CSV table of C-alpha atoms in Angstrom, one decimal:
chain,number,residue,atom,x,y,z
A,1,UNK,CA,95.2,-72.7,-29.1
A,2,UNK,CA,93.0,-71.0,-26.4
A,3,UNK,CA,92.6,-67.5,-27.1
A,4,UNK,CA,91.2,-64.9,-24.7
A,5,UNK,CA,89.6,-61.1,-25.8
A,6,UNK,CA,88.5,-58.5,-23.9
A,7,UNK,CA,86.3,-55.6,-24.8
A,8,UNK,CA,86.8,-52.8,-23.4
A,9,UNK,CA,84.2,-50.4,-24.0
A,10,UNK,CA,83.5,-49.3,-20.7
A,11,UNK,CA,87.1,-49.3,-19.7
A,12,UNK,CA,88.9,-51.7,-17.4
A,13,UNK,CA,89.8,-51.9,-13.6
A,14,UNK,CA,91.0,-55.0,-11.7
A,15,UNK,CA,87.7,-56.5,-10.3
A,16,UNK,CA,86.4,-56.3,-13.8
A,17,UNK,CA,88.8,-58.1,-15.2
A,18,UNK,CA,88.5,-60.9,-12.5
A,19,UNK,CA,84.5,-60.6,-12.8
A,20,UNK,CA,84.9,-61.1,-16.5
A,21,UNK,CA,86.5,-64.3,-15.4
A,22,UNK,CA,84.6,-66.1,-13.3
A,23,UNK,CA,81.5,-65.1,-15.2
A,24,UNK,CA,83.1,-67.0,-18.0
A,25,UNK,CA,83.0,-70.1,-16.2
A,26,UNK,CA,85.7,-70.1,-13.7
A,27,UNK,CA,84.1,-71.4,-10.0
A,28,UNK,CA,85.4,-68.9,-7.7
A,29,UNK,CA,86.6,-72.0,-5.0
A,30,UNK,CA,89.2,-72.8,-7.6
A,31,UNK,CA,90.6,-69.1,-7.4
A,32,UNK,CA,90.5,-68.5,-4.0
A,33,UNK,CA,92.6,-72.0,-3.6
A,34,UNK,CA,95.1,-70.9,-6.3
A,35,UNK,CA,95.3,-66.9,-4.2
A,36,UNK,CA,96.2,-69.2,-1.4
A,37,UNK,CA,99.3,-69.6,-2.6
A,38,UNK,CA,100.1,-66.1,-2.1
A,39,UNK,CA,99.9,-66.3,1.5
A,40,UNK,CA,97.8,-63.5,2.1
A,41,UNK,CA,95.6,-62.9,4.8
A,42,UNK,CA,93.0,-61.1,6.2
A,43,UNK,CA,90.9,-60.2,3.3
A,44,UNK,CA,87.7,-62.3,1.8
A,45,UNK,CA,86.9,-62.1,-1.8
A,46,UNK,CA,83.0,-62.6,-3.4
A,47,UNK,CA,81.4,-62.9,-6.5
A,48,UNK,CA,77.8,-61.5,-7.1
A,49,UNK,CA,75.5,-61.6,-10.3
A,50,UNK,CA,74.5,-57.8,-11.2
A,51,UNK,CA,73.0,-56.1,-13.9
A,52,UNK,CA,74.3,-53.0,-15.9
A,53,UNK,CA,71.6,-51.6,-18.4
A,54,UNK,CA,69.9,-55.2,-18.5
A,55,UNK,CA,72.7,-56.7,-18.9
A,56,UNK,CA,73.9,-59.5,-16.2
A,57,UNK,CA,77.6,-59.8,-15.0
A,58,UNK,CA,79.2,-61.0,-12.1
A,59,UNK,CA,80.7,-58.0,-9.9
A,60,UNK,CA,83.7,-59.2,-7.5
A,61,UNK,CA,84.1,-57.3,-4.5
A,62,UNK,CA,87.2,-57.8,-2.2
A,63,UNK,CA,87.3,-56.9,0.9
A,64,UNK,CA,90.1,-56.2,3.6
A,65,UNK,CA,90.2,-56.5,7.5
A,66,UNK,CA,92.0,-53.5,9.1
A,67,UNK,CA,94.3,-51.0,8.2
A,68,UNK,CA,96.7,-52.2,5.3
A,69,UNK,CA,100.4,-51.7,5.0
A,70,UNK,CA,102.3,-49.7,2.1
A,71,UNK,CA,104.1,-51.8,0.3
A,72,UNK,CA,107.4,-50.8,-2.6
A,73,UNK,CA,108.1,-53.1,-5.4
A,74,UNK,CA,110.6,-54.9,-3.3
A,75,UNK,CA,107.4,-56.2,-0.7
A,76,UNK,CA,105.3,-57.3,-3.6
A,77,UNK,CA,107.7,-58.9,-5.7
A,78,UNK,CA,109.2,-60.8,-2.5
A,79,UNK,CA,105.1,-62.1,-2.0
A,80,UNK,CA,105.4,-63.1,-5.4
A,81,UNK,CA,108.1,-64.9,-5.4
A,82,UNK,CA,108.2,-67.0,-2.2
A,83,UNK,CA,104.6,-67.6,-3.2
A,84,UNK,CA,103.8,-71.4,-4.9
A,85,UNK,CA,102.0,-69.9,-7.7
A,86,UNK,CA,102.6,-71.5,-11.4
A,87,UNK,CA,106.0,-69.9,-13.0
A,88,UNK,CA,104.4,-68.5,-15.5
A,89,UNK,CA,101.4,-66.4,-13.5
A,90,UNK,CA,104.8,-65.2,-10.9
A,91,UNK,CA,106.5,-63.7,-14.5
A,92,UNK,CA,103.4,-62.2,-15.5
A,93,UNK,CA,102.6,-60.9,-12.0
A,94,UNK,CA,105.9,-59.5,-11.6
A,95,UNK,CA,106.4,-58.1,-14.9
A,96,UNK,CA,102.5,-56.3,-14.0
A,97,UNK,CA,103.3,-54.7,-11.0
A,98,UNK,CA,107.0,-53.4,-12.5
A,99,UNK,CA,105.4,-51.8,-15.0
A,100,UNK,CA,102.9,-50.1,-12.6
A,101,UNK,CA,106.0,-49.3,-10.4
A,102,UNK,CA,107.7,-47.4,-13.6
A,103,UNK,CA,104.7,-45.7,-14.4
A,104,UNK,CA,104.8,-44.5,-10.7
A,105,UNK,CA,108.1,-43.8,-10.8
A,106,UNK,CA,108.3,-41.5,-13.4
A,107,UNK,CA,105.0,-39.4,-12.9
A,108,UNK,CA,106.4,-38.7,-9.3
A,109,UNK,CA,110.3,-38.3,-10.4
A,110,UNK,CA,111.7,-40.9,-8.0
A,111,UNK,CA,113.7,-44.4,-8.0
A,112,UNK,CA,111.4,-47.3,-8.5
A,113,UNK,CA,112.5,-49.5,-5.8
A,114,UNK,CA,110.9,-45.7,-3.4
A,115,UNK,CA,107.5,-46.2,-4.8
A,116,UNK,CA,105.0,-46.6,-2.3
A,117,UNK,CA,102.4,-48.4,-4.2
A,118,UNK,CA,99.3,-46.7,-2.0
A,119,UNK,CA,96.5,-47.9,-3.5
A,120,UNK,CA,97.6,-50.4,-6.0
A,121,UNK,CA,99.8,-52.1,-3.0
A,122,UNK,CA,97.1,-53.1,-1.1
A,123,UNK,CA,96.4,-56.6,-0.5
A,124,UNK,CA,93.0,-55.9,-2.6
A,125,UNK,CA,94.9,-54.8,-6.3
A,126,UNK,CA,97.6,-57.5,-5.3
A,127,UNK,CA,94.8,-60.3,-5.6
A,128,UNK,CA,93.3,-58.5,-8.2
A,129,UNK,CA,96.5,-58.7,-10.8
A,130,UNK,CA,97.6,-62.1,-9.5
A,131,UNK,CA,93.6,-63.6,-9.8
A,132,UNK,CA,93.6,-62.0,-12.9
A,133,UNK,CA,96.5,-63.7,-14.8
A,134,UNK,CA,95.7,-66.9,-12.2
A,135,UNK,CA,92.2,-67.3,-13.5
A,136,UNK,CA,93.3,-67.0,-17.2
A,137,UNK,CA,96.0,-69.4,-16.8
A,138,UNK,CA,93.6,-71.8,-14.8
A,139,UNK,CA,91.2,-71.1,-17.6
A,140,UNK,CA,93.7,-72.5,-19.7
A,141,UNK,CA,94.2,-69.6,-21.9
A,142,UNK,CA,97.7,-69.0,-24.3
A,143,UNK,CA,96.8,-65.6,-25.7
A,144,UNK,CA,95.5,-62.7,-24.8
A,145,UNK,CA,93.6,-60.1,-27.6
A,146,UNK,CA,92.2,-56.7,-26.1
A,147,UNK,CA,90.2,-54.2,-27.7
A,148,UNK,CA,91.0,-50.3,-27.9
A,149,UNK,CA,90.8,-48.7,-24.1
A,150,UNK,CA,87.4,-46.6,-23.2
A,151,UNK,CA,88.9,-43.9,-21.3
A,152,UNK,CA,86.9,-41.5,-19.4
A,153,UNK,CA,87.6,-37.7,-18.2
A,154,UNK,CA,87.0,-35.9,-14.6
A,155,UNK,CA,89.3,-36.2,-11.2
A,156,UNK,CA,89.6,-38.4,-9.1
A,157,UNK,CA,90.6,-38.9,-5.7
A,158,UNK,CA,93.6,-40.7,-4.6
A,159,UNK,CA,96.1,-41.0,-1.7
A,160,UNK,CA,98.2,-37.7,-3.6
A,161,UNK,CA,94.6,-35.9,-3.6
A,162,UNK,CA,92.5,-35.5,-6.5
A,163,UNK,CA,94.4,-36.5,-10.0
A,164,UNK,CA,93.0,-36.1,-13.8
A,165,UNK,CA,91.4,-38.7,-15.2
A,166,UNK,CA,93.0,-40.8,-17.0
A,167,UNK,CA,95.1,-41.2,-14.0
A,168,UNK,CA,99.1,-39.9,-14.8
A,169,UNK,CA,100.0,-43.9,-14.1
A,170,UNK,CA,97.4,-44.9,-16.5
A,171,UNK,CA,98.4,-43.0,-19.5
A,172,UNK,CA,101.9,-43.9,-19.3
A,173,UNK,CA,100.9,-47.8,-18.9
A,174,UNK,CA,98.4,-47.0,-22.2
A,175,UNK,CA,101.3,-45.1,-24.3
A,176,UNK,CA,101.6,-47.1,-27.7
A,177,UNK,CA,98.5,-48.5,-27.2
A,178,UNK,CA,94.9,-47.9,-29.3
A,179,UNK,CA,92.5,-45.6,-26.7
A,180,UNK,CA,89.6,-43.4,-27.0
A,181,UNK,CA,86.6,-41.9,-25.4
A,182,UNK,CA,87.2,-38.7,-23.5
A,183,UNK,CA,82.8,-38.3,-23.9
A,184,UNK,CA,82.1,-39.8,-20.3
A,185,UNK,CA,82.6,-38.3,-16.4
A,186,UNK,CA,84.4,-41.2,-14.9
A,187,UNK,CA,87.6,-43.2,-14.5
A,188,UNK,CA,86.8,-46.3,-16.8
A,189,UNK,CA,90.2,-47.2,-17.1
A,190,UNK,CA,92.5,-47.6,-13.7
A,191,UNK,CA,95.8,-48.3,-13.6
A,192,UNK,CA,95.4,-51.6,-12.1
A,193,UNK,CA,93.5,-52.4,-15.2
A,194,UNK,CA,95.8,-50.9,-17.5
A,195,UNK,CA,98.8,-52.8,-16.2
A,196,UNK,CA,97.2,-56.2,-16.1
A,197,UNK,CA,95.6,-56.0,-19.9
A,198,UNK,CA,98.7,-54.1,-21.1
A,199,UNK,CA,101.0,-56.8,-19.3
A,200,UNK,CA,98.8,-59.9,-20.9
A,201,UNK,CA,97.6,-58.9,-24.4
A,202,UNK,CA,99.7,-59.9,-27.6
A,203,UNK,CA,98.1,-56.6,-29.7
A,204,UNK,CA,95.1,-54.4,-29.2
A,205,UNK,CA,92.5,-54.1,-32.0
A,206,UNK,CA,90.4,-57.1,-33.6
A,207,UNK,CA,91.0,-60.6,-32.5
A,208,UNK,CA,92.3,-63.5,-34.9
A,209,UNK,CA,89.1,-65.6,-35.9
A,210,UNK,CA,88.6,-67.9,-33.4
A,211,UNK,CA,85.6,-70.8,-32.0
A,212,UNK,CA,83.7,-68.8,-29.3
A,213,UNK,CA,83.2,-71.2,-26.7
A,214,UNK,CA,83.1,-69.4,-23.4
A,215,UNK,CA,81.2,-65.3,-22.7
A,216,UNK,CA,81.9,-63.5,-19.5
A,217,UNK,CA,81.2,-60.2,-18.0
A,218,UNK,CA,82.6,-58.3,-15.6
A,219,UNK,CA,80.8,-55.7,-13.9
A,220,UNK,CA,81.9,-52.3,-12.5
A,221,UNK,CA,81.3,-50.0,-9.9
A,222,UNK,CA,79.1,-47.3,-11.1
A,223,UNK,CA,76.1,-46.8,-13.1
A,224,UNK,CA,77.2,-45.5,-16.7
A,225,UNK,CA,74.6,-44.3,-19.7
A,226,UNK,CA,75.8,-47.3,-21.6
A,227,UNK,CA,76.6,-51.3,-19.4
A,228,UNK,CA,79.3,-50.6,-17.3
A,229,UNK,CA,80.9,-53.9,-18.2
A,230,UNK,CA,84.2,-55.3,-19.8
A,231,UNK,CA,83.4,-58.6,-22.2
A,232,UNK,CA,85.6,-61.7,-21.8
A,233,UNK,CA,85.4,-64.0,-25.5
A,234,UNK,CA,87.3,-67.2,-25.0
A,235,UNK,CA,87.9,-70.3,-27.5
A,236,UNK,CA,90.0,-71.9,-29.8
A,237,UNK,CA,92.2,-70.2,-33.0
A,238,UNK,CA,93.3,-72.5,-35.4
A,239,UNK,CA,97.0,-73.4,-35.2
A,240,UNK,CA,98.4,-73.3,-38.8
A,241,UNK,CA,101.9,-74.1,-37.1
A,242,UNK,CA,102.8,-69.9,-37.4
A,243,UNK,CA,103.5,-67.3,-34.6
A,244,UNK,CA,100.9,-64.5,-34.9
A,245,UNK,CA,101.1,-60.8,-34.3
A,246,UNK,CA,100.5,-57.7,-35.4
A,247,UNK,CA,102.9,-54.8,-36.4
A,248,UNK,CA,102.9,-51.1,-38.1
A,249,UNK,CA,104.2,-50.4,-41.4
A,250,UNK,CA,105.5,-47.1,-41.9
A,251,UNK,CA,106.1,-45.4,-45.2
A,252,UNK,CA,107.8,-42.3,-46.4
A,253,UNK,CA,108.7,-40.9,-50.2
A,254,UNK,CA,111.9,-39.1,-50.1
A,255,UNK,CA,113.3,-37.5,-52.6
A,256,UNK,CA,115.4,-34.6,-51.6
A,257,UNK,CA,118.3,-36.4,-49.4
A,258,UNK,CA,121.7,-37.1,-49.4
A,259,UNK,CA,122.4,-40.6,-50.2
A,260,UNK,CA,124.5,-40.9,-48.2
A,261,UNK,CA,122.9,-40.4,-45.1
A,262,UNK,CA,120.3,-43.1,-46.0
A,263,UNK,CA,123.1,-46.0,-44.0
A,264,UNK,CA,123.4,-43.7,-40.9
A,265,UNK,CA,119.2,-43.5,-41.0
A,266,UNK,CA,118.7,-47.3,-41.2
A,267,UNK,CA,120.9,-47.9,-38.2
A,268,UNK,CA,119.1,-45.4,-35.9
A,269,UNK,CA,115.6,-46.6,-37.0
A,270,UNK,CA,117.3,-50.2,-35.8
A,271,UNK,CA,119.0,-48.7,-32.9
A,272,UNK,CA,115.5,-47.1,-31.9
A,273,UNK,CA,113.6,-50.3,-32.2
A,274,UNK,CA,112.3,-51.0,-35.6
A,275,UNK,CA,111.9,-54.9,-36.2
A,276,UNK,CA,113.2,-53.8,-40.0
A,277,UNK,CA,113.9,-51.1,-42.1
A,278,UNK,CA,114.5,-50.9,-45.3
A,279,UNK,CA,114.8,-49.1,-48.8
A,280,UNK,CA,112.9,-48.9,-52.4
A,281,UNK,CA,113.8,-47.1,-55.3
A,282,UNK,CA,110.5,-45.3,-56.7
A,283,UNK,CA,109.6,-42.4,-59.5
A,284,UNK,CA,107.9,-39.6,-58.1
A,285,UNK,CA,106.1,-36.5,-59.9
A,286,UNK,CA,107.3,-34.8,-62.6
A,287,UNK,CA,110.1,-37.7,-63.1
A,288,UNK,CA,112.3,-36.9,-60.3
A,289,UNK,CA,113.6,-40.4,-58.6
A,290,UNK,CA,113.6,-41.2,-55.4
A,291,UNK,CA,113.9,-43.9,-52.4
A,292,UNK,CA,110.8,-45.1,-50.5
A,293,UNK,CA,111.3,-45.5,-46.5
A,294,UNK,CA,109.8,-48.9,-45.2
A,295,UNK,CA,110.0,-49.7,-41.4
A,296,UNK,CA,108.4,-52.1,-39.7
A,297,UNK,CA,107.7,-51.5,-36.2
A,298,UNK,CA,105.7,-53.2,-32.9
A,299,UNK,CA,102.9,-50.5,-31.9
A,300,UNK,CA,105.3,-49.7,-27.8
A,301,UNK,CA,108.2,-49.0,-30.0
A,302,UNK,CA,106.4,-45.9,-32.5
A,303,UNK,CA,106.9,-43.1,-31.2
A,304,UNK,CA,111.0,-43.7,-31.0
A,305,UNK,CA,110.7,-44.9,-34.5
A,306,UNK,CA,108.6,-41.6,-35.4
A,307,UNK,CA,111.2,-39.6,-34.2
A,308,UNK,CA,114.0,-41.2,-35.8
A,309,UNK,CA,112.4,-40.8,-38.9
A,310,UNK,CA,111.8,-37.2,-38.5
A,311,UNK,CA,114.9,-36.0,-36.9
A,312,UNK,CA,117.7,-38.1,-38.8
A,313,UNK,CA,115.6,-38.0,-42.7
A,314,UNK,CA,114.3,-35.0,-44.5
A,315,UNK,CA,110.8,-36.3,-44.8
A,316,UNK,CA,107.8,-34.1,-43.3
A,317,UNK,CA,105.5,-37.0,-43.3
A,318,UNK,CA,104.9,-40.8,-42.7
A,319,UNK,CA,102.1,-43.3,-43.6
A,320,UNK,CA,100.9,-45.6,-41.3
A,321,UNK,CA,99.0,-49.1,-41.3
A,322,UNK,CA,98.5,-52.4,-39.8
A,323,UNK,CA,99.6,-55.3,-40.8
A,324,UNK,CA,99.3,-58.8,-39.5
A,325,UNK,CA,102.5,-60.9,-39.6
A,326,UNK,CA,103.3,-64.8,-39.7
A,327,UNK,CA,106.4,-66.3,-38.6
A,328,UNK,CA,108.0,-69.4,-37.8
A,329,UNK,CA,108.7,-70.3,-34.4
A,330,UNK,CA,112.6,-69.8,-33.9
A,331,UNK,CA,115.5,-70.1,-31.6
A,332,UNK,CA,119.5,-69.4,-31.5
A,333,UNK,CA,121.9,-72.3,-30.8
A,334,UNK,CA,125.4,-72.2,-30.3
A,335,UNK,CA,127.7,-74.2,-32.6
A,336,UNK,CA,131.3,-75.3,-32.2
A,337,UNK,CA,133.4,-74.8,-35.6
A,338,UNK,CA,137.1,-75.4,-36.3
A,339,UNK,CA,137.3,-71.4,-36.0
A,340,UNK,CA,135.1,-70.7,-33.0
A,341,UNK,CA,131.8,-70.8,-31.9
A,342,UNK,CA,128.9,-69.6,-34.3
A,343,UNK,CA,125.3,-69.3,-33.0
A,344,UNK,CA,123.0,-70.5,-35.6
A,345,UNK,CA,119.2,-69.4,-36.0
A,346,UNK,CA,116.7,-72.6,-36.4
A,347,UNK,CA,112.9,-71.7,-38.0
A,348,UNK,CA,110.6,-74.5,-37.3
A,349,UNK,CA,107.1,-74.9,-38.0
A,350,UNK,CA,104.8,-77.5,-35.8
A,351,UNK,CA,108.3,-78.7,-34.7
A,352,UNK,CA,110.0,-79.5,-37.9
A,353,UNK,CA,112.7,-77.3,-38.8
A,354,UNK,CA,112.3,-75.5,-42.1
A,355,UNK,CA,115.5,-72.9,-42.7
A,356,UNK,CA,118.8,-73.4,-40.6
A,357,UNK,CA,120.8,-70.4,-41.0
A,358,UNK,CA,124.1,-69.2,-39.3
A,359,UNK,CA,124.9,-65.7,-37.9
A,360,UNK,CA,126.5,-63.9,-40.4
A,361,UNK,CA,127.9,-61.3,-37.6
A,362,UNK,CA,129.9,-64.4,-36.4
A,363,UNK,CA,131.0,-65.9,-39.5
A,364,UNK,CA,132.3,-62.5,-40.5
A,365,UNK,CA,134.2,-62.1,-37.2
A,366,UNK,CA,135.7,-65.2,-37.4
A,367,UNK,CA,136.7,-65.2,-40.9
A,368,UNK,CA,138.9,-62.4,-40.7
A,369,UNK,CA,140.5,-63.3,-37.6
A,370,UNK,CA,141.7,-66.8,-38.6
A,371,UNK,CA,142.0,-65.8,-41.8
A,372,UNK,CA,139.9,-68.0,-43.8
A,373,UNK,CA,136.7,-67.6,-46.4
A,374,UNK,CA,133.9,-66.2,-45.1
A,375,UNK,CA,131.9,-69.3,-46.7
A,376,UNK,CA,134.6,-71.7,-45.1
A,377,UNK,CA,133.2,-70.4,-41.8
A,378,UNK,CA,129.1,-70.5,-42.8
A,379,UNK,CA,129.6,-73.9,-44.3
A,380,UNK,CA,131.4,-75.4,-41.5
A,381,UNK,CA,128.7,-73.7,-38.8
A,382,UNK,CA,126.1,-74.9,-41.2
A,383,UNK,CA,127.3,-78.5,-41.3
A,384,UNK,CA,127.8,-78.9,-37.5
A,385,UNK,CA,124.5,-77.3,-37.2
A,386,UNK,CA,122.7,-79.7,-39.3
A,387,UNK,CA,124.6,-83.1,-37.7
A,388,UNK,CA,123.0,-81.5,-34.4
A,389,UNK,CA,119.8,-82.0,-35.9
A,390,UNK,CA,120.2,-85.1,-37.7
A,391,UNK,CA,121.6,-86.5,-33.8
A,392,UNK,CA,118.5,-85.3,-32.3
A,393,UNK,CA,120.1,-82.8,-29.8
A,394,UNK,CA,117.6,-80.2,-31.3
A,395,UNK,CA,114.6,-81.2,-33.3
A,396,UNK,CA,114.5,-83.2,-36.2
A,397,UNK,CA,115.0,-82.2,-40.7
């Protein structure tokens, strides 16, 4: 599998992230043919070898003719769409510029679908997200690692007048996510940048191990005391047949609650996105018992989690780490039993099928409204799922 990782010590913007690209090997002729397809004109988009510190990138500059329009949500997603772009850089564009439209939305108070995009609407940031995610897909990259986020601090100006650095948009695009670096004068980060590398990467942090093949930097505008420049690291990961990610483990000893809130905890911790949750019985000092916390939780969804702990627990503190995770590839089918339909999970691995297992929600539900044995129900959803397989309708035992 093709792996892609960026590293972002000097921050990210838009045309970095494209130079990173084409300095990696992509010829620019093959981008601007694939931009075609959003049937944009007037603007002309080059690629020119600078250096940063001694350091050589490739600097992308793009430039528009005239005065440009201010465009909502609606405009851009409407180019997106009626565009002949691959499917899956229209999701990835879309799902970018929505999230840049939230961000908007809720730093100025207003509906999303009112957001004038000002800066980030022009036809110049709409190449740069959709070249972005274009290039890497022409690239042929799968995955996408990033690196924690090099800030900056200052003001900077914008079409509201001069704004903080990290922009408002930015930090809510970066929330959940690894940053640092308030040590330099400038606006590393943009939001354009933020969205598209917030929008693309599957965690922030170290990359699996993976084959370099492929080395690309993108240059910025300014001069910085250190190489203005965000590093593009392409190859291949080894495939061991699992889905990788990475997720936070949170811990808390407990010892001074009522038991019997412990069921109303779990479901709020699940309510407020943890992947799991779960409890351990453990002796704490001076021989009192008492129940350790686990939850297991994807970096966007912590601070909810955090706050479920603290407000519906009696714990004043919670551990934190990292942990990588392996899974097998699944999906949910629908099964038709004597008693009803059943959907059925289905964990495969390099496309054999390892575990079959029925929902136990639905067996439940159906057993006491017919009647029957809850086991009559799992073994009957079982068995129809399993002639499904052996038929070939969905993979093979």
């Amino acid at each position: 599998m093709k792996i892609a990782y960026f590293e972002a010590f000097a921050g990210a913007s838009g045309n970095m992230i494209l130079g990173a690209i084409l300095d990696a090997g992509l010829e620019l002729e093959k981008l601007q043919e694939g931009l075609r397809a959003l049937q944009l004109t007037g603007y002309t988009i080059s690629a020119t070898k600078v250096k940063k510190r001694g350091i050589a990138g490739t600097f992308v500059d793009v430039k528009v003719e005239g005065p440009q329009e201010e465009r909502r949500l609606p405009d851009i997603e409407r180019i997106i769409l009626e565009s002949a772009l691959p499917e899956r850089v229209k999701t990835l564009s879309l799902k970018a510029f929505r999230r840049l439209a939230e961000a908007e939305a809720k730093v100025h108070n207003i509906p999303v679908e009112e957001v004038h995009f000002h800066e980030v609407g022009a036809v110049d940031a709409i190449v740069d997200v959709v070249g972005s995610i274009l290039g890497l897909e022409l690239l042929g990259v799968e995955e996408v690692y990033v690196s924690p986020l090099h800030l900056g601090y200052g003001m900077v100006k914008s079409a509201h007048g001069l704004l903080p650095v990290p922009a408002p948009a930015t930090m809510e695009l970066i929330k959940g996510v690894p940053v640092y670096g308030w040590d330099v004068e400038a606006e590393l980060l943009t939001p354009t940048g933020a969205a598209i590398l917030t929008t693309l990467a599957c965690s922030f942090g170290s990359p699996p191990p993976f084959k370099l093949e492929k080395l690309g930097y993108g240059a910025g505008f300014w001069d910085l005391p250190f190489p203005n420049l965000l590093r593009l690291c392409i190859g291949e990961k080894e495939a061991p047949g699992y889905e990788e990610d990475y997720v936070t483990v949170l811990e808390a000893n407990i010892d001074d609650m009522n038991p019997q809130w412990f069921d109303h905890l779990i479901e709020r911790l699940l309510e407020a996105g943890a992947l799991d949750a779960y409890l351990s019985p453990i002796q704490m000092k001076k021989g009192r018992p008492g129940v350790k916390l686990g939850v297991i939780v994807q970096e966007e969804k912590l601070g909810p989690v955090l706050d479920a702990i603290f407000r519906e627990s009696t714990t004043i503190g919670v551990r934190a780490y990292r942990a990588k995770r392996w899974k097998l590839e699944r999906e949910e089918i629908p099964v038709l039993t004597p008693f009803g339909e059943v959907k059925v999970k289905v964990a495969r691995r390099g496309g054999q099928i390892l575990n079959i297992a029925p929902e136990y929600e639905d067996c439940r539900k159906l057993a006491k409204e017919k009647g029957v044995a809850l086991k009559e129900v799992y073994q009957a959803a079982l068995g129809e799922a399993r002639k499904r397989m052996r038929e070939g309708l969905d993979g093979a035992i």
